């Protein structure tokens, strides 16, 4: 079954690649890729990591033969990504939450936020008695606060939903992140904005590392997915692609319009498109998109590259780095749906590309 | 054991010998002093780094039950409890098991069996802790959850000292894993100590008409006592500091556990999961303070074990 899914994914990717090749007129556009050998290091969010590693391999295979770029991306979590970036240990950072004003000051350079993609935060569930699950916002809050402790709780079966749960006398094990995480920020922001009174009263939310009233912790998206997969009755929040890979039930969550929506690439794009008007010019977008439309999935998050406006590497290396970002924002977007992520709205994409033009090395714009 | 004596060569002159002695003295003094310096340096660095946290929370840091980065409230009690609970539990399991295994291997088992078994026990010590942790997550955790915890909680509800989370990632899983990891240490050292006890002591007692069990109890174990205590101390140190396997199986919950079936966090596992992302000054300082607490905790447990041992030695009249 896994094999089949992989095969289907590969086919989809091939199709996407064909479309991409057909859609891009000439690959000449974008920042220059001067000949040479470069090591380009990035670290941060694990949320987009599967897409980034795919992007990197695709981008590198498309480079001219005289450009040798050794590109490393370490999925160490948004928190570490930001501290690595601030300490100048990496060429760029990656985070699901924009940097705070205090994090942006005192670094010796200005920080540009470049959104790269959108991802849906899926609630992955391991249960054998049902094959699908409809959850209201209240249910989600109750499951993670300890107010619902067994899957046969009648609160999960109101209005004729989830009839199969009646015979499901299994303990609920909520799984949360044990490290500082942008995914946690997105999820606790959703909880805070939900109707659940416990989470509404938590004043310190949203947070990348809140204190949890119950449940088990696991490191990074992959750790949460593994823990949920190996625990009957577990529910955990993770980026959609991780829930897909682990083969978990993805709960359909009720949005403000009352519709139960599956976490899909198109539902994530719908949410982003519905909120495009509130995107600020510096692109430090509130990562969590709680859009009010029928097709919108309610827990969707932007993820960002963090780029130094005053580049610290050589002009040539910075140019190749920018070429990678540009590739991701153009060609790369076409691969996202098949990888379990979603495209940026086109207006946000245009603004993101404009950010790349601002990068200077020694006072000169790298990509004027 | 005999010491080989070289008879052919000339004895060194007395002045050469005293020069050699002096150099050796200085060298060993320097090396010994270096160890002291390193320990003092670690203490000083930890004390310096944790000053901010202790200034902010005072001794309340030790009794605080909340660790909330977003509220900047840091209390160490859940981690102290997790560390003490896992290492004490692991010791309770591993010391009897380890000593009994060592006695079997050196006193009872025939050579044919003792040699391969010793090898196997030493093999356990050579398994990397991340591999043990993986086994703990995939096999032990799943077994404990489905085979022990869920049935027990289902039958009796929430019992005191057990808790009810029953997820297989908890104090019980981490303690069992730790016990498995420290048993080889205890076996290896204890076996070594037992083998130094002269065979004539055993034979004398057996000759008086004692049974094998009586010999082991009255002759072998009392003489090996200090060695066994040393082995236990080494094992305790490993249990308190073990990070990887514990992080993978303890459930990483920054709360005071209510029982064996509840997820928890030890100081070592907390440092491992949180240090990389701690960018804020107070959080960093609080994590360093946790390190200092671990150092003192280890010191306290070592002293307690020594006192306990001295007491029991005196009672049995073998103190030296």
mmCIF file with all atom_site columns, N, CA and C in Angstrom, chain B residues 107-145:
data_model
loop_
_atom_site.group_PDB
_atom_site.id
_atom_site.type_symbol
_atom_site.label_atom_id
_atom_site.label_alt_id
_atom_site.label_comp_id
_atom_site.label_asym_id
_atom_site.label_entity_id
_atom_site.label_seq_id
_atom_site.pdbx_PDB_ins_code
_atom_site.Cartn_x
_atom_site.Cartn_y
_atom_site.Cartn_z
_atom_site.occupancy
_atom_site.B_iso_or_equiv
_atom_site.pdbx_formal_charge
_atom_site.auth_seq_id
_atom_site.auth_comp_id
_atom_site.auth_asym_id
_atom_site.auth_atom_id
_atom_site.pdbx_PDB_model_num
ATOM 1   N N  . UNK B 1 107 ? 30.326 -17.960 40.564 1.00 0.00 ? 107 UNK B N  1
ATOM 2   C CA . UNK B 1 107 ? 30.326 -18.972 41.616 1.00 0.00 ? 107 UNK B CA 1
ATOM 3   C C  . UNK B 1 107 ? 29.633 -20.258 41.204 1.00 0.00 ? 107 UNK B C  1
ATOM 4   N N  . UNK B 1 108 ? 28.603 -20.154 40.402 1.00 0.00 ? 108 UNK B N  1
ATOM 5   C CA . UNK B 1 108 ? 27.737 -21.316 40.199 1.00 0.00 ? 108 UNK B CA 1
ATOM 6   C C  . UNK B 1 108 ? 27.865 -21.910 38.804 1.00 0.00 ? 108 UNK B C  1
ATOM 7   N N  . UNK B 1 109 ? 27.837 -21.018 37.802 1.00 0.00 ? 109 UNK B N  1
ATOM 8   C CA . UNK B 1 109 ? 27.765 -21.517 36.433 1.00 0.00 ? 109 UNK B CA 1
ATOM 9   C C  . UNK B 1 109 ? 29.030 -22.276 36.056 1.00 0.00 ? 109 UNK B C  1
ATOM 10  N N  . UNK B 1 110 ? 28.873 -23.372 35.301 1.00 0.00 ? 110 UNK B N  1
ATOM 11  C CA . UNK B 1 110 ? 30.064 -24.051 34.779 1.00 0.00 ? 110 UNK B CA 1
ATOM 12  C C  . UNK B 1 110 ? 30.737 -23.165 33.743 1.00 0.00 ? 110 UNK B C  1
ATOM 13  N N  . UNK B 1 111 ? 32.040 -23.309 33.570 1.00 0.00 ? 111 UNK B N  1
ATOM 14  C CA . UNK B 1 111 ? 32.800 -22.447 32.661 1.00 0.00 ? 111 UNK B CA 1
ATOM 15  C C  . UNK B 1 111 ? 32.193 -22.366 31.265 1.00 0.00 ? 111 UNK B C  1
ATOM 16  N N  . UNK B 1 112 ? 31.734 -23.552 30.796 1.00 0.00 ? 112 UNK B N  1
ATOM 17  C CA . UNK B 1 112 ? 31.171 -23.615 29.442 1.00 0.00 ? 112 UNK B CA 1
ATOM 18  C C  . UNK B 1 112 ? 30.049 -22.599 29.257 1.00 0.00 ? 112 UNK B C  1
ATOM 19  N N  . UNK B 1 113 ? 29.284 -22.391 30.341 1.00 0.00 ? 113 UNK B N  1
ATOM 20  C CA . UNK B 1 113 ? 28.135 -21.494 30.276 1.00 0.00 ? 113 UNK B CA 1
ATOM 21  C C  . UNK B 1 113 ? 28.554 -20.069 30.643 1.00 0.00 ? 113 UNK B C  1
ATOM 22  N N  . UNK B 1 114 ? 29.478 -19.972 31.599 1.00 0.00 ? 114 UNK B N  1
ATOM 23  C CA . UNK B 1 114 ? 29.847 -18.659 32.136 1.00 0.00 ? 114 UNK B CA 1
ATOM 24  C C  . UNK B 1 114 ? 30.492 -17.786 31.067 1.00 0.00 ? 114 UNK B C  1
ATOM 25  N N  . UNK B 1 115 ? 31.352 -18.389 30.242 1.00 0.00 ? 115 UNK B N  1
ATOM 26  C CA . UNK B 1 115 ? 32.077 -17.565 29.269 1.00 0.00 ? 115 UNK B CA 1
ATOM 27  C C  . UNK B 1 115 ? 31.155 -16.936 28.219 1.00 0.00 ? 115 UNK B C  1
ATOM 28  N N  . UNK B 1 116 ? 30.310 -17.723 27.545 1.00 0.00 ? 116 UNK B N  1
ATOM 29  C CA . UNK B 1 116 ? 29.410 -17.073 26.585 1.00 0.00 ? 116 UNK B CA 1
ATOM 30  C C  . UNK B 1 116 ? 28.430 -16.114 27.247 1.00 0.00 ? 116 UNK B C  1
ATOM 31  N N  . UNK B 1 117 ? 27.985 -16.423 28.464 1.00 0.00 ? 117 UNK B N  1
ATOM 32  C CA . UNK B 1 117 ? 27.025 -15.523 29.119 1.00 0.00 ? 117 UNK B CA 1
ATOM 33  C C  . UNK B 1 117 ? 27.665 -14.184 29.467 1.00 0.00 ? 117 UNK B C  1
ATOM 34  N N  . UNK B 1 118 ? 28.918 -14.250 29.949 1.00 0.00 ? 118 UNK B N  1
ATOM 35  C CA . UNK B 1 118 ? 29.638 -13.014 30.272 1.00 0.00 ? 118 UNK B CA 1
ATOM 36  C C  . UNK B 1 118 ? 29.759 -12.155 29.023 1.00 0.00 ? 118 UNK B C  1
ATOM 37  N N  . UNK B 1 119 ? 30.069 -12.834 27.926 1.00 0.00 ? 119 UNK B N  1
ATOM 38  C CA . UNK B 1 119 ? 30.221 -12.115 26.661 1.00 0.00 ? 119 UNK B CA 1
ATOM 39  C C  . UNK B 1 119 ? 28.912 -11.408 26.286 1.00 0.00 ? 119 UNK B C  1
ATOM 40  N N  . UNK B 1 120 ? 27.808 -12.129 26.460 1.00 0.00 ? 120 UNK B N  1
ATOM 41  C CA . UNK B 1 120 ? 26.499 -11.573 26.108 1.00 0.00 ? 120 UNK B CA 1
ATOM 42  C C  . UNK B 1 120 ? 26.173 -10.353 26.965 1.00 0.00 ? 120 UNK B C  1
ATOM 43  N N  . UNK B 1 121 ? 26.450 -10.471 28.276 1.00 0.00 ? 121 UNK B N  1
ATOM 44  C CA . UNK B 1 121 ? 26.159 -9.343  29.176 1.00 0.00 ? 121 UNK B CA 1
ATOM 45  C C  . UNK B 1 121 ? 26.996 -8.134  28.763 1.00 0.00 ? 121 UNK B C  1
ATOM 46  N N  . UNK B 1 122 ? 28.263 -8.397  28.421 1.00 0.00 ? 122 UNK B N  1
ATOM 47  C CA . UNK B 1 122 ? 29.109 -7.269  28.016 1.00 0.00 ? 122 UNK B CA 1
ATOM 48  C C  . UNK B 1 122 ? 28.646 -6.679  26.701 1.00 0.00 ? 122 UNK B C  1
ATOM 49  N N  . UNK B 1 123 ? 28.020 -7.527  25.888 1.00 0.00 ? 123 UNK B N  1
ATOM 50  C CA . UNK B 1 123 ? 27.490 -7.046  24.610 1.00 0.00 ? 123 UNK B CA 1
ATOM 51  C C  . UNK B 1 123 ? 26.378 -6.020  24.841 1.00 0.00 ? 123 UNK B C  1
ATOM 52  N N  . UNK B 1 124 ? 25.563 -6.278  25.878 1.00 0.00 ? 124 UNK B N  1
ATOM 53  C CA . UNK B 1 124 ? 24.478 -5.318  26.184 1.00 0.00 ? 124 UNK B CA 1
ATOM 54  C C  . UNK B 1 124 ? 25.087 -3.951  26.474 1.00 0.00 ? 124 UNK B C  1
ATOM 55  N N  . UNK B 1 125 ? 26.215 -3.952  27.198 1.00 0.00 ? 125 UNK B N  1
ATOM 56  C CA . UNK B 1 125 ? 26.849 -2.679  27.543 1.00 0.00 ? 125 UNK B CA 1
ATOM 57  C C  . UNK B 1 125 ? 27.341 -1.955  26.295 1.00 0.00 ? 125 UNK B C  1
ATOM 58  N N  . UNK B 1 126 ? 27.595 -2.713  25.226 1.00 0.00 ? 126 UNK B N  1
ATOM 59  C CA . UNK B 1 126 ? 28.150 -2.094  24.029 1.00 0.00 ? 126 UNK B CA 1
ATOM 60  C C  . UNK B 1 126 ? 27.078 -1.574  23.074 1.00 0.00 ? 126 UNK B C  1
ATOM 61  N N  . UNK B 1 127 ? 25.801 -1.842  23.353 1.00 0.00 ? 127 UNK B N  1
ATOM 62  C CA . UNK B 1 127 ? 24.748 -1.338  22.458 1.00 0.00 ? 127 UNK B CA 1
ATOM 63  C C  . UNK B 1 127 ? 24.635 0.173   22.638 1.00 0.00 ? 127 UNK B C  1
ATOM 64  N N  . UNK B 1 128 ? 24.695 0.948   21.573 1.00 0.00 ? 128 UNK B N  1
ATOM 65  C CA . UNK B 1 128 ? 24.566 2.402   21.705 1.00 0.00 ? 128 UNK B CA 1
ATOM 66  C C  . UNK B 1 128 ? 23.203 2.765   22.300 1.00 0.00 ? 128 UNK B C  1
ATOM 67  N N  . UNK B 1 129 ? 23.185 3.814   23.114 1.00 0.00 ? 129 UNK B N  1
ATOM 68  C CA . UNK B 1 129 ? 21.948 4.115   23.835 1.00 0.00 ? 129 UNK B CA 1
ATOM 69  C C  . UNK B 1 129 ? 20.826 4.518   22.881 1.00 0.00 ? 129 UNK B C  1
ATOM 70  N N  . UNK B 1 130 ? 21.175 5.040   21.704 1.00 0.00 ? 130 UNK B N  1
ATOM 71  C CA . UNK B 1 130 ? 20.114 5.434   20.772 1.00 0.00 ? 130 UNK B CA 1
ATOM 72  C C  . UNK B 1 130 ? 19.419 4.189   20.217 1.00 0.00 ? 130 UNK B C  1
ATOM 73  N N  . UNK B 1 131 ? 20.179 3.099   20.075 1.00 0.00 ? 131 UNK B N  1
ATOM 74  C CA . UNK B 1 131 ? 19.572 1.853   19.598 1.00 0.00 ? 131 UNK B CA 1
ATOM 75  C C  . UNK B 1 131 ? 18.660 1.272   20.680 1.00 0.00 ? 131 UNK B C  1
ATOM 76  N N  . UNK B 1 132 ? 19.148 1.317   21.921 1.00 0.00 ? 132 UNK B N  1
ATOM 77  C CA . UNK B 1 132 ? 18.301 0.863   23.033 1.00 0.00 ? 132 UNK B CA 1
ATOM 78  C C  . UNK B 1 132 ? 17.040 1.713   23.104 1.00 0.00 ? 132 UNK B C  1
ATOM 79  N N  . UNK B 1 133 ? 17.205 3.016   22.885 1.00 0.00 ? 133 UNK B N  1
ATOM 80  C CA . UNK B 1 133 ? 16.055 3.911   22.917 1.00 0.00 ? 133 UNK B CA 1
ATOM 81  C C  . UNK B 1 133 ? 15.041 3.555   21.835 1.00 0.00 ? 133 UNK B C  1
ATOM 82  N N  . UNK B 1 134 ? 15.541 3.250   20.651 1.00 0.00 ? 134 UNK B N  1
ATOM 83  C CA . UNK B 1 134 ? 14.664 2.886   19.541 1.00 0.00 ? 134 UNK B CA 1
ATOM 84  C C  . UNK B 1 134 ? 13.875 1.629   19.891 1.00 0.00 ? 134 UNK B C  1
ATOM 85  N N  . UNK B 1 135 ? 14.604 0.646   20.458 1.00 0.00 ? 135 UNK B N  1
ATOM 86  C CA . UNK B 1 135 ? 13.946 -0.576  20.894 1.00 0.00 ? 135 UNK B CA 1
ATOM 87  C C  . UNK B 1 135 ? 12.896 -0.241  21.962 1.00 0.00 ? 135 UNK B C  1
ATOM 88  N N  . UNK B 1 136 ? 13.254 0.701   22.835 1.00 0.00 ? 136 UNK B N  1
ATOM 89  C CA . UNK B 1 136 ? 12.327 1.105   23.894 1.00 0.00 ? 136 UNK B CA 1
ATOM 90  C C  . UNK B 1 136 ? 11.050 1.699   23.334 1.00 0.00 ? 136 UNK B C  1
ATOM 91  N N  . UNK B 1 137 ? 11.183 2.497   22.270 1.00 0.00 ? 137 UNK B N  1
ATOM 92  C CA . UNK B 1 137 ? 10.007 3.140   21.673 1.00 0.00 ? 137 UNK B CA 1
ATOM 93  C C  . UNK B 1 137 ? 9.154  2.102   20.943 1.00 0.00 ? 137 UNK B C  1
ATOM 94  N N  . UNK B 1 138 ? 9.813  1.312   20.083 1.00 0.00 ? 138 UNK B N  1
ATOM 95  C CA . UNK B 1 138 ? 9.061  0.445   19.187 1.00 0.00 ? 138 UNK B CA 1
ATOM 96  C C  . UNK B 1 138 ? 8.529  -0.819  19.887 1.00 0.00 ? 138 UNK B C  1
ATOM 97  N N  . UNK B 1 139 ? 9.334  -1.415  20.744 1.00 0.00 ? 139 UNK B N  1
ATOM 98  C CA . UNK B 1 139 ? 8.962  -2.726  21.290 1.00 0.00 ? 139 UNK B CA 1
ATOM 99  C C  . UNK B 1 139 ? 8.511  -2.616  22.752 1.00 0.00 ? 139 UNK B C  1
ATOM 100 N N  . UNK B 1 140 ? 9.426  -2.121  23.602 1.00 0.00 ? 140 UNK B N  1
ATOM 101 C CA . UNK B 1 140 ? 9.120  -2.101  25.036 1.00 0.00 ? 140 UNK B CA 1
ATOM 102 C C  . UNK B 1 140 ? 7.912  -1.210  25.329 1.00 0.00 ? 140 UNK B C  1
ATOM 103 N N  . UNK B 1 141 ? 7.910  0.007   24.744 1.00 0.00 ? 141 UNK B N  1
ATOM 104 C CA . UNK B 1 141 ? 6.818  0.944   25.002 1.00 0.00 ? 141 UNK B CA 1
ATOM 105 C C  . UNK B 1 141 ? 5.486  0.361   24.578 1.00 0.00 ? 141 UNK B C  1
ATOM 106 N N  . UNK B 1 142 ? 5.455  -0.221  23.373 1.00 0.00 ? 142 UNK B N  1
ATOM 107 C CA . UNK B 1 142 ? 4.209  -0.787  22.863 1.00 0.00 ? 142 UNK B CA 1
ATOM 108 C C  . UNK B 1 142 ? 3.747  -1.945  23.749 1.00 0.00 ? 142 UNK B C  1
ATOM 109 N N  . UNK B 1 143 ? 4.725  -2.782  24.179 1.00 0.00 ? 143 UNK B N  1
ATOM 110 C CA . UNK B 1 143 ? 4.358  -3.914  25.035 1.00 0.00 ? 143 UNK B CA 1
ATOM 111 C C  . UNK B 1 143 ? 3.804  -3.424  26.373 1.00 0.00 ? 143 UNK B C  1
ATOM 112 N N  . UNK B 1 144 ? 4.502  -2.436  26.968 1.00 0.00 ? 144 UNK B N  1
ATOM 113 C CA . UNK B 1 144 ? 4.045  -1.942  28.282 1.00 0.00 ? 144 UNK B CA 1
ATOM 114 C C  . UNK B 1 144 ? 2.646  -1.355  28.165 1.00 0.00 ? 144 UNK B C  1
ATOM 115 N N  . UNK B 1 145 ? 2.414  -0.608  27.079 1.00 0.00 ? 145 UNK B N  1
ATOM 116 C CA . UNK B 1 145 ? 1.116  0.047   26.936 1.00 0.00 ? 145 UNK B CA 1
ATOM 117 C C  . UNK B 1 145 ? 0.016  -0.999  26.784 1.00 0.00 ? 145 UNK B C  1
#
